[in-house]
Short mmCIF file of C-alpha atoms in Angstrom, two decimals:
data_model
loop_
_atom_site.label_atom_id
_atom_site.label_comp_id
_atom_site.label_asym_id
_atom_site.label_seq_id
_atom_site.Cartn_x
_atom_site.Cartn_y
_atom_site.Cartn_z
CA UNK Y 9 25.52 6.43 26.87
CA UNK Y 10 25.91 10.19 27.43
CA UNK Y 11 22.81 12.42 27.59
CA UNK Y 12 23.19 16.20 27.09
CA UNK Y 13 20.32 18.24 28.52
CA UNK Y 14 19.11 21.49 26.94
CA UNK Y 15 16.43 24.10 27.61
CA UNK Y 16 14.62 25.95 24.82
CA UNK Y 17 12.81 29.25 25.54
CA UNK Y 18 10.36 30.72 23.05
CA UNK Y 19 11.22 34.38 22.44
CA UNK Y 20 8.37 34.68 19.93
CA UNK Y 21 5.36 32.51 19.13
CA UNK Y 22 6.29 29.29 17.28
CA UNK Y 23 4.22 27.48 14.63
CA UNK Y 24 4.66 23.69 14.68
CA UNK Y 25 1.93 22.13 12.55
CA UNK Y 26 0.78 18.66 13.51
CA UNK Y 27 -0.14 17.70 9.92
CA UNK Y 28 0.68 18.67 6.35
CA UNK Y 29 -2.93 19.72 5.66
CA UNK Y 30 -3.37 23.19 4.16
CA UNK Y 31 -7.18 23.29 4.41
CA UNK Y 32 -9.38 23.33 7.47
CA UNK Y 33 -8.37 23.86 11.07
CA UNK Y 34 -4.59 23.37 11.21
CA UNK Y 35 -3.67 22.33 14.75
CA UNK Y 36 -0.30 22.63 16.47
CA UNK Y 37 1.85 19.99 18.12
CA UNK Y 38 1.93 19.88 21.92
CA UNK Y 39 5.69 19.30 21.86
CA UNK Y 40 8.77 20.09 19.78
CA UNK Y 41 9.84 17.24 17.53
CA UNK Y 42 13.43 16.10 17.83
CA UNK Y 43 13.68 16.63 14.06
CA UNK Y 44 13.41 20.37 14.74
CA UNK Y 45 16.56 20.37 16.85
CA UNK Y 46 18.30 18.06 14.37
CA UNK Y 47 17.43 20.60 11.67
CA UNK Y 48 18.96 23.45 13.69
CA UNK Y 49 22.21 21.50 13.99
CA UNK Y 50 22.05 20.47 10.31
CA UNK Y 51 22.22 24.12 9.22
CA UNK Y 52 25.96 23.73 9.90
CA UNK Y 53 26.13 20.35 8.12
CA UNK Y 54 29.21 21.23 6.09
CA UNK Y 55 31.12 22.36 9.17
CA UNK Y 56 30.97 18.86 10.71
CA UNK Y 57 33.13 17.41 7.94
CA UNK Y 58 33.60 13.66 8.09
CA UNK Y 59 31.59 13.48 11.33
CA UNK Y 60 28.39 14.64 9.56
CA UNK Y 61 27.32 11.10 8.68
CA UNK Y 62 27.84 9.91 12.26
CA UNK Y 63 25.82 12.80 13.69
CA UNK Y 64 22.87 12.87 11.32
CA UNK Y 65 22.55 9.42 9.76
CA UNK Y 66 24.20 6.69 11.85
CA UNK Y 67 21.71 6.72 14.74
CA UNK Y 68 24.55 7.08 17.24
CA UNK Y 69 23.51 10.67 17.99
CA UNK Y 70 19.81 11.05 18.83
CA UNK Y 71 17.99 14.40 19.14
CA UNK Y 72 15.09 14.05 21.57
CA UNK Y 73 11.70 15.76 21.65
CA UNK Y 74 11.21 18.98 23.59
CA UNK Y 75 8.51 18.83 26.29
CA UNK Y 76 7.07 21.72 28.28
CA UNK Y 77 8.80 22.53 31.60
CA UNK Y 78 6.70 23.08 34.72
CA UNK Y 79 8.19 23.80 38.15
CA UNK Y 80 11.61 23.09 36.66
CA UNK Y 81 10.61 19.57 35.55
CA UNK Y 82 10.14 18.18 32.04
CA UNK Y 83 6.61 17.00 31.38
CA UNK Y 84 5.49 13.72 29.79
CA UNK Y 85 2.43 12.73 27.79
CA UNK Y 86 -0.27 11.22 29.99
CA UNK Y 87 -0.17 7.42 29.45
CA UNK Y 88 -2.90 5.96 27.25
CA UNK Y 89 -3.39 3.38 30.04
CA UNK Y 90 -4.93 6.06 32.28
CA UNK Y 91 -8.72 5.81 32.44
CA UNK Y 92 -11.29 7.70 34.50
CA UNK Y 93 -15.00 7.21 34.99
CA UNK Y 94 -16.96 8.97 32.28
CA UNK Y 95 -18.06 12.43 33.40
CA UNK Y 96 -15.27 12.69 36.00
CA UNK Y 97 -11.74 14.05 35.99
CA UNK Y 98 -8.40 12.52 36.93
CA UNK Y 99 -8.70 14.24 40.31
CA UNK Y 100 -11.48 11.76 41.13
CA UNK Y 101 -9.22 8.74 40.63
CA UNK Y 102 -7.28 7.01 37.86
CA UNK Y 103 -7.60 3.41 36.73
CA UNK Y 104 -4.47 1.92 35.10
CA UNK Y 105 -5.78 -0.30 32.31
CA UNK Y 106 -3.37 -3.23 32.42
CA UNK Y 107 -3.61 -3.36 36.24
CA UNK Y 108 -7.41 -3.57 36.43
CA UNK Y 109 -8.43 -6.93 37.89
CA UNK Y 110 -11.22 -9.06 36.46
CA UNK Y 111 -13.31 -8.52 39.60
CA UNK Y 112 -13.06 -4.72 39.16
CA UNK Y 113 -14.08 -5.06 35.51
CA UNK Y 114 -17.11 -7.11 36.58
CA UNK Y 115 -18.11 -4.45 39.12
CA UNK Y 116 -17.85 -1.68 36.56
CA UNK Y 117 -19.89 -3.71 34.07
CA UNK Y 118 -22.56 -4.58 36.64
CA UNK Y 119 -22.97 -0.96 37.74
CA UNK Y 120 -23.09 0.30 34.16
CA UNK Y 121 -20.03 2.51 34.75
CA UNK Y 122 -18.14 3.54 31.64
CA UNK Y 123 -14.50 4.54 31.72
CA UNK Y 124 -12.84 7.02 29.38
CA UNK Y 125 -9.25 7.02 28.11
CA UNK Y 126 -6.99 10.02 28.75
CA UNK Y 127 -5.12 11.04 25.61
CA UNK Y 128 -4.34 14.74 25.25
CA UNK Y 129 -2.87 16.00 28.52
CA UNK Y 130 0.75 16.33 29.58
CA UNK Y 131 1.88 15.71 33.15
CA UNK Y 132 4.71 16.28 35.60
CA UNK Y 133 5.16 13.47 38.11
CA UNK Y 134 7.57 12.23 40.75
CA UNK Y 135 5.77 8.84 40.82
CA UNK Y 136 3.92 9.92 43.98
CA UNK Y 137 2.00 12.96 42.80
CA UNK Y 138 0.93 14.16 39.38
CA UNK Y 139 0.30 17.66 38.03
CA UNK Y 140 -1.47 18.33 34.75
CA UNK Y 141 0.41 20.78 32.51
CA UNK Y 142 -1.44 23.04 30.07
CA UNK Y 143 0.26 23.83 26.76
CA UNK Y 144 -0.74 27.42 25.89
CA UNK Y 145 -1.77 27.99 22.26
CA UNK Y 146 -3.28 30.77 20.20
CA UNK Y 147 -4.86 31.06 16.75
CA UNK Y 148 -5.28 33.69 14.04
CA UNK Y 149 -6.60 33.97 10.48
CA UNK Y 150 -4.14 35.45 7.99
CA UNK Y 151 -4.07 36.33 4.29
CA UNK Y 152 -1.40 35.86 1.63
CA UNK Y 153 0.21 39.07 0.35
CA UNK Y 154 0.43 40.17 -3.29
CA UNK Y 155 3.70 42.07 -3.77
CA UNK Y 156 2.65 43.54 -7.13
CA UNK Y 157 -0.64 45.05 -6.04
CA UNK Y 158 0.58 45.57 -2.46
CA UNK Y 159 -2.61 44.15 -1.01
CA UNK Y 160 -3.96 40.85 0.24
CA UNK Y 161 -4.29 38.02 -2.25
CA UNK Y 162 -7.87 37.11 -3.15
CA UNK Y 163 -9.16 33.72 -1.95
CA UNK Y 164 -5.95 32.95 -0.08
CA UNK Y 165 -6.92 32.99 3.59
CA UNK Y 166 -5.26 30.57 5.98
CA UNK Y 167 -5.06 29.99 9.72
CA UNK Y 168 -2.17 29.40 12.10
CA UNK Y 169 -2.36 27.83 15.53
CA UNK Y 170 0.84 28.39 17.47
CA UNK Y 171 2.60 27.76 20.78
CA UNK Y 172 2.84 31.03 22.68
CA UNK Y 173 6.01 32.97 23.47
CA UNK Y 174 7.66 32.75 26.88
CA UNK Y 175 7.21 28.99 27.36
CA UNK Y 176 10.20 26.85 28.36
CA UNK Y 177 10.84 23.39 26.90
CA UNK Y 178 13.45 20.78 27.78
CA UNK Y 179 15.05 18.25 25.45
CA UNK Y 180 18.13 16.05 25.36
CA UNK Y 181 20.64 14.71 22.86
CA UNK Y 182 21.88 11.14 23.41
CA UNK Y 183 25.37 10.02 22.37
CA UNK Y 184 26.69 6.48 22.15
CA UNK Y 185 29.94 6.04 24.07
CA UNK Y 186 32.07 6.11 20.93
CA UNK Y 187 30.57 9.49 19.89
CA UNK Y 188 30.92 11.41 23.16
CA UNK Y 189 33.70 13.51 21.58
CA UNK Y 190 30.97 15.17 19.47
CA UNK Y 191 29.12 16.69 22.43
CA UNK Y 192 30.93 20.04 22.20
CA UNK Y 193 30.30 20.35 18.45
CA UNK Y 194 26.58 19.69 18.92
CA UNK Y 195 26.48 22.15 21.80
CA UNK Y 196 28.05 24.87 19.66
CA UNK Y 197 25.51 24.21 16.87
CA UNK Y 198 22.48 24.33 19.19
CA UNK Y 199 23.18 26.93 21.87
CA UNK Y 200 22.07 30.51 21.24
CA UNK Y 201 19.23 32.22 19.44
CA UNK Y 202 17.88 29.99 16.69
CA UNK Y 203 14.81 29.70 14.44
CA UNK Y 204 12.37 26.80 14.06
CA UNK Y 205 8.91 26.00 12.77
CA UNK Y 206 6.90 27.69 10.03
CA UNK Y 207 6.90 31.36 8.99
CA UNK Y 208 10.40 31.90 10.41
CA UNK Y 209 11.00 34.91 8.18
CA UNK Y 210 7.89 36.66 9.51
CA UNK Y 211 6.81 36.98 13.13
CA UNK Y 212 7.29 33.40 14.34
CA UNK Y 213 9.99 30.93 15.27
CA UNK Y 214 12.68 32.72 17.34
CA UNK Y 215 13.93 30.60 20.26
CA UNK Y 216 16.83 30.69 22.73
CA UNK Y 217 18.58 27.39 23.54
CA UNK Y 218 20.96 26.89 26.46
CA UNK Y 219 22.92 23.87 27.68
CA UNK Y 220 22.01 22.48 31.12
CA UNK Y 221 24.65 19.78 31.56
CA UNK Y 222 25.34 16.12 30.87
CA UNK Y 223 24.50 12.85 32.61
CA UNK Y 224 25.67 9.28 32.06
CA UNK Y 225 23.16 6.48 31.67
CA UNK Y 226 24.57 3.14 32.76
CA UNK Y 227 23.89 -0.34 31.43
CA UNK Y 228 21.84 -2.75 33.50
CA UNK Y 229 19.91 -5.95 32.99
CA UNK Y 230 16.43 -6.58 34.34
CA UNK Y 231 16.03 -10.11 35.65
CA UNK Y 232 12.35 -10.93 35.70
CA UNK Y 233 9.84 -13.50 34.66
CA UNK Y 234 7.00 -11.08 35.27
CA UNK Y 235 5.25 -8.75 32.87
CA UNK Y 236 6.98 -5.49 31.98
CA UNK Y 237 5.26 -2.28 30.92
CA UNK Y 238 6.89 -0.12 28.24
CA UNK Y 239 5.77 3.50 28.08
CA UNK Y 240 6.38 5.35 24.78
CA UNK Y 241 8.10 8.59 25.80
CA UNK Y 242 8.32 9.54 22.12
CA UNK Y 243 6.73 8.32 18.89
CA UNK Y 244 7.69 4.79 17.79
CA UNK Y 245 8.05 3.60 14.18
CA UNK Y 246 8.41 -0.05 13.15
CA UNK Y 247 8.36 -2.06 9.92
CA UNK Y 248 7.26 -5.66 9.41
CA UNK Y 249 9.17 -8.45 7.69
CA UNK Y 250 8.17 -7.00 4.28
CA UNK Y 251 9.62 -3.59 5.13
CA UNK Y 252 6.21 -1.91 5.39
CA UNK Y 253 5.14 0.32 8.32
CA UNK Y 254 3.27 -1.54 11.02
CA UNK Y 255 1.31 -0.65 14.16
CA UNK Y 256 1.56 -4.19 15.55
CA UNK Y 257 5.25 -4.74 16.38
CA UNK Y 258 6.56 -7.91 17.98
CA UNK Y 259 8.47 -8.22 21.25
CA UNK Y 260 11.65 -8.70 19.20
CA UNK Y 261 11.17 -5.21 17.75
CA UNK Y 262 11.71 -3.93 21.30
CA UNK Y 263 14.76 -6.14 21.74
CA UNK Y 264 12.91 -8.43 24.17
CA UNK Y 265 12.43 -12.17 23.89
CA UNK Y 266 8.81 -12.83 24.75
CA UNK Y 267 5.21 -12.06 23.80
CA UNK Y 268 3.23 -8.82 23.69
CA UNK Y 269 -0.01 -9.10 25.70
CA UNK Y 270 -2.22 -7.11 23.36
CA UNK Y 271 -5.30 -7.24 25.60
CA UNK Y 272 -3.37 -5.17 28.15
CA UNK Y 273 -1.83 -2.68 25.71
CA UNK Y 274 -3.11 0.77 24.82
CA UNK Y 275 -1.75 1.98 21.49
CA UNK Y 276 -2.34 5.37 19.85
CA UNK Y 277 -1.26 6.10 16.28
CA UNK Y 278 -0.66 9.05 13.99
CA UNK Y 279 0.34 9.67 10.39
CA UNK Y 280 2.27 12.71 9.18
CA UNK Y 281 4.56 13.84 6.37
CA UNK Y 282 7.81 15.44 7.64
CA UNK Y 283 9.05 18.60 5.91
CA UNK Y 284 12.56 18.60 4.40
CA UNK Y 285 13.77 22.19 4.39
CA UNK Y 286 16.88 21.42 2.30
CA UNK Y 287 14.90 19.89 -0.57
CA UNK Y 288 11.92 22.19 0.13
CA UNK Y 289 9.41 19.36 -0.05
CA UNK Y 290 7.65 16.83 2.13
CA UNK Y 291 8.91 13.31 2.72
CA UNK Y 292 6.76 10.20 2.39
CA UNK Y 293 4.05 9.75 5.01
CA UNK Y 294 5.15 8.12 8.24
CA UNK Y 295 2.83 5.78 10.11
CA UNK Y 296 3.89 5.63 13.73
CA UNK Y 297 2.74 4.80 17.25
CA UNK Y 298 2.09 8.01 19.16
CA UNK Y 299 3.78 8.96 22.41
CA UNK Y 300 1.91 7.97 25.54
CA UNK Y 301 1.16 4.46 24.25
CA UNK Y 302 1.76 1.56 26.65
CA UNK Y 303 2.88 -1.97 25.73
CA UNK Y 304 2.80 -4.91 28.15
CA UNK Y 305 5.24 -7.73 27.38
CA UNK Y 306 5.65 -11.17 28.95
CA UNK Y 307 9.42 -11.87 28.62
CA UNK Y 308 10.83 -15.38 28.44
CA UNK Y 309 14.26 -14.36 29.76
CA UNK Y 310 16.31 -11.45 31.04
CA UNK Y 311 15.70 -7.98 29.62
CA UNK Y 312 18.65 -5.80 28.56
CA UNK Y 313 17.67 -2.30 29.66
CA UNK Y 314 20.63 -0.85 27.76
CA UNK Y 315 19.02 -1.76 24.43
CA UNK Y 316 15.71 -0.29 25.50
CA UNK Y 317 17.20 2.95 26.84
CA UNK Y 318 19.16 3.42 23.60
CA UNK Y 319 15.92 3.41 21.63
CA UNK Y 320 13.83 1.06 19.51
CA UNK Y 321 12.57 1.11 15.96
CA UNK Y 322 13.25 3.65 13.18
CA UNK Y 323 14.17 7.36 13.00
CA UNK Y 324 15.94 7.35 16.36
CA UNK Y 325 18.16 10.24 15.25
CA UNK Y 326 14.98 12.40 15.18
CA UNK Y 327 13.87 11.46 18.68
CA UNK Y 328 11.75 8.42 17.82
CA UNK Y 329 11.99 5.18 19.79
CA UNK Y 330 12.43 6.34 23.40
CA UNK Y 331 10.69 4.13 25.96
CA UNK Y 332 10.53 3.92 29.75
CA UNK Y 333 10.52 0.48 31.41
CA UNK Y 334 8.08 -0.05 34.30
CA UNK Y 335 7.79 3.69 35.16
CA UNK Y 336 6.52 4.38 38.67
CA UNK Y 337 3.48 6.34 37.46
CA UNK Y 338 2.01 3.12 35.98
CA UNK Y 339 1.91 1.39 39.37
CA UNK Y 340 -1.51 0.59 40.83
CA UNK Y 341 -3.16 -1.52 43.54
CA UNK Y 342 -4.83 -4.87 42.96
CA UNK Y 343 -8.01 -3.17 41.74
CA UNK Y 344 -6.11 -1.10 39.20
CA UNK Y 345 -6.46 2.19 41.10
CA UNK Y 346 -3.47 4.50 40.83
CA UNK Y 347 -2.04 5.85 44.10
CA UNK Y 348 -0.91 9.11 42.44
CA UNK Y 349 -2.07 12.30 44.11
CA UNK Y 350 -3.48 14.60 41.42
CA UNK Y 351 -3.17 18.37 41.46
CA UNK Y 352 -3.63 20.78 38.55
CA UNK Y 353 -1.31 23.77 38.26
CA UNK Y 354 -1.59 26.51 35.62
CA UNK Y 355 1.45 26.89 33.41
CA UNK Y 356 3.15 30.28 33.73
CA UNK Y 357 5.54 31.92 31.32
CA UNK Y 358 9.08 32.70 32.28
CA UNK Y 359 11.63 35.04 30.75
CA UNK Y 360 15.24 34.38 29.78
CA UNK Y 361 17.92 36.06 31.81
CA UNK Y 362 20.16 38.75 30.30
CA UNK Y 363 23.53 38.92 32.09
CA UNK Y 364 24.16 42.64 31.53
CA UNK Y 365 25.94 42.96 34.87
CA UNK Y 366 28.78 40.74 33.61
CA UNK Y 367 30.03 43.32 31.04
CA UNK Y 368 33.53 44.56 32.10
CA UNK Y 369 33.67 48.19 33.24
CA UNK Y 370 36.29 49.14 30.62
CA UNK Y 371 33.80 48.23 27.87
CA UNK Y 372 31.03 50.40 29.26
CA UNK Y 373 29.84 53.36 27.14
CA UNK Y 374 31.27 51.86 23.97
CA UNK Y 375 28.82 52.35 21.02
CA UNK Y 376 28.43 48.63 20.30
CA UNK Y 377 28.05 47.74 23.98
CA UNK Y 378 25.48 50.52 24.45
CA UNK Y 379 23.52 49.16 21.49
CA UNK Y 380 23.62 45.58 22.83
CA UNK Y 381 22.58 46.72 26.31
CA UNK Y 382 19.69 48.67 24.83
CA UNK Y 383 18.59 45.66 22.75
CA UNK Y 384 18.80 43.38 25.80
CA UNK Y 385 16.75 45.81 27.91
CA UNK Y 386 14.17 46.05 25.15
CA UNK Y 387 13.97 42.24 24.94
CA UNK Y 388 13.53 41.98 28.71
CA UNK Y 389 10.85 44.70 28.55
CA UNK Y 390 8.96 42.70 25.94
CA UNK Y 391 9.02 39.63 28.19
CA UNK Y 392 7.81 41.76 31.12
CA UNK Y 393 4.89 42.98 29.01
CA UNK Y 394 4.04 39.45 27.81
CA UNK Y 395 4.01 38.24 31.41
CA UNK Y 396 1.75 40.99 32.80
CA UNK Y 397 -0.60 40.64 29.82
CA UNK Y 398 -0.84 36.89 30.36
CA UNK Y 399 -1.59 37.40 34.06
CA UNK Y 400 -4.30 39.97 33.26
CA UNK Y 401 -5.96 37.60 30.77
CA UNK Y 402 -5.89 34.65 33.17
CA UNK Y 403 -7.56 36.73 35.91
CA UNK Y 404 -10.05 38.72 33.86
CA UNK Y 405 -10.85 36.84 30.64
CA UNK Y 406 -14.33 35.87 31.85
CA UNK Y 407 -15.08 39.45 32.96
CA UNK Y 408 -14.44 40.88 29.47
CA UNK Y 409 -16.28 38.19 27.48
CA UNK Y 410 -19.03 40.66 26.53
CA UNK Y 411 -16.57 43.15 25.01
CA UNK Y 412 -16.40 42.89 21.21
CA UNK Y 413 -13.19 42.44 19.24
CA UNK Y 414 -13.90 45.71 17.40
CA UNK Y 415 -13.73 47.62 20.70
CA UNK Y 416 -10.38 46.08 21.54
CA UNK Y 417 -9.29 47.07 18.03
CA UNK Y 418 -10.27 50.68 18.71
CA UNK Y 419 -8.28 50.61 21.97
CA UNK Y 420 -5.28 49.24 20.09
CA UNK Y 421 -5.56 52.00 17.47
CA UNK Y 422 -5.58 54.73 20.13
CA UNK Y 423 -2.68 53.14 22.02
CA UNK Y 424 -0.65 53.07 18.80
CA UNK Y 425 -1.50 56.74 18.17
CA UNK Y 426 -0.56 57.86 21.68
CA UNK Y 427 3.16 58.44 22.18
CA UNK Y 428 3.03 59.02 25.95
CA UNK Y 429 1.27 57.55 28.96
CA UNK Y 430 -0.57 60.83 29.54
CA UNK Y 431 -1.88 60.92 25.98
CA UNK Y 432 -3.08 57.31 26.29
CA UNK Y 433 -5.03 58.11 29.48
CA UNK Y 434 -6.55 61.12 27.73
CA UNK Y 435 -7.67 59.18 24.65
CA UNK Y 436 -9.13 56.22 26.56
CA UNK Y 437 -10.46 57.71 29.83
CA UNK Y 438 -10.53 61.49 29.30
CA UNK Y 439 -7.92 62.03 32.05
CA UNK Y 440 -5.65 64.99 31.21
CA UNK Y 441 -2.09 65.52 32.46
CA UNK Y 442 -3.12 68.70 34.35
CA UNK Y 443 -5.50 66.70 36.52
CA UNK Y 444 -8.71 67.64 34.71
CA UNK Y 445 -11.19 64.93 33.73
CA UNK Y 446 -13.53 65.11 30.74
CA UNK Y 447 -15.34 61.79 30.35
CA UNK Y 448 -16.93 62.98 27.10
CA UNK Y 449 -13.53 62.91 25.38
CA UNK Y 450 -12.50 59.40 26.47
CA UNK Y 451 -13.32 56.51 24.14
CA UNK Y 452 -14.29 54.16 26.98
CA UNK Y 453 -16.20 56.73 29.07
CA UNK Y 454 -18.83 57.94 26.62
CA UNK Y 455 -20.96 56.69 23.75
CA UNK Y 456 -22.29 53.20 23.06
CA UNK Y 457 -19.20 51.43 24.45
CA UNK Y 458 -19.43 53.13 27.85
CA UNK Y 459 -22.34 51.00 29.12
CA UNK Y 460 -20.54 47.72 28.48
CA UNK Y 461 -17.35 48.98 30.11
CA UNK Y 462 -19.04 50.22 33.30
CA UNK Y 463 -20.50 46.76 34.00
CA UNK Y 464 -18.63 44.49 36.44
CA UNK Y 465 -15.94 47.13 37.02
CA UNK Y 466 -14.35 46.55 33.60
CA UNK Y 467 -13.44 50.21 33.14
CA UNK Y 468 -11.73 50.65 36.52
CA UNK Y 469 -9.89 47.32 36.24
CA UNK Y 470 -8.40 48.24 32.85
CA UNK Y 471 -7.62 51.80 33.95
CA UNK Y 472 -5.77 50.61 37.05
CA UNK Y 473 -3.83 48.05 35.00
CA UNK Y 474 -2.70 50.65 32.44
CA UNK Y 475 -1.66 53.03 35.24
CA UNK Y 476 0.51 50.27 36.73
CA UNK Y 477 2.27 49.85 33.35
CA UNK Y 478 3.50 53.46 33.20
CA UNK Y 479 7.10 52.41 33.87
CA UNK Y 480 6.74 49.40 31.57
CA UNK Y 481 5.73 51.36 28.42
CA UNK Y 482 1.98 51.50 28.94
CA UNK Y 483 1.29 52.24 25.24
CA UNK Y 484 3.09 49.09 24.07
CA UNK Y 485 1.53 47.01 26.88
CA UNK Y 486 -1.96 48.22 25.92
CA UNK Y 487 -1.33 47.36 22.26
CA UNK Y 488 -0.27 43.80 23.20
CA UNK Y 489 -3.22 43.36 25.59
CA UNK Y 490 -5.84 44.64 23.14
CA UNK Y 491 -4.48 42.43 20.35
CA UNK Y 492 -4.52 39.36 22.61
CA UNK Y 493 -8.04 40.07 23.90
CA UNK Y 494 -9.33 40.59 20.33
CA UNK Y 495 -8.01 37.13 19.42
CA UNK Y 496 -9.74 35.69 22.49
CA UNK Y 497 -13.02 37.24 21.32
CA UNK Y 498 -12.60 35.73 17.84
CA UNK Y 499 -11.74 32.28 19.22
CA UNK Y 500 -14.78 32.38 21.55
CA UNK Y 501 -17.05 33.05 18.56
CA UNK Y 502 -15.65 29.98 16.77
#
């Protein structure tokens, strides 16, 4: 089997709804479904000719899920077999469910200690240490637009939660040996700037995909009479003998002869209705086992790892069915305590690289090249602004909690009105270009707002930050910061 690795960078925010619900709080996925990448490739369906069936329907080409990248490594969902004592964090020690001995269970029961399952986090691990990865999200309330009256539609408010721009995600596409000649065609369909998710024609959904390389996954056989643990790297979907969805598969559904030890398993489930863009409608609901679930099987013979690594169950072309066999992060001592060293690292945004230096000298100063260079510099500038804004928020969010969203809105309005750095400093702080200072003319230095801004050094912190952005388009940076902080204020009130 050949595995092609790819990296996806969010140029803008991306909306990936977890459910089909249109009412209530609509939450976002913590990962990119493999169906999203399959959809990007399927835009060129007609171009694949007779190979289209093999790529999209045969199951011989499988588009995997995209997981957040931290420190250059692809993250995984925290196993559902990870438990911690109630009221504590994973830093205080992890108990691996199927490894907990009866004596340890008796001690916990006698002491009245409750343990809590870990379900939501993602992790990066080398099987010796583990880092928790935070998936950055944001939320906003929006209104439908009436083109005839050129105003917002009445009674048509809705909310979007999205994955923020700048994040990097890694995914892979698996090819059976007899389809490895299709790798270049898939690469051509995926690589470049593409769109995914909801509201692609508005402000969301622009991503940049690049190819990282290819690796071969060999075929081996695991000879064991001992229990094996199967970790669900992606969602799993199975049907029973009547063809109906089931959450209680058999060992044969995994391609293993043996018995599933249900008392040692930890299974999470979810139901969703996938969206079919071509037919512009939703498919039938899918009932599946969620990623992070752990199955423990007692095999009666040898286990063919090739079958397991190729995937199990249904919808494998969309990334379903990927499992890991006896992963190192599920190892524990005789009491069930994991030996993993836990450390939490904040996720930082990164920017894509623009190779402007590679343009040949003879093409310099050509109108088209000048336009492309200008667009690339503007794109890089936007990523610079996003990065410095994110850093400011991470450092100072708690300091500015008292500031109302309406004040940030007033700052945004003045930043949009100012066309120079000097004008911005004059409108906000009363600092004129000739060196004179008139605090009575600055929005933040007089009136009702001034008292709140003088507390805890808020005024000086913001002023210094804006001054540092002078070479980075301080007006645009202030607009982005004020908009982001206003959203933070609204989310805190919820």
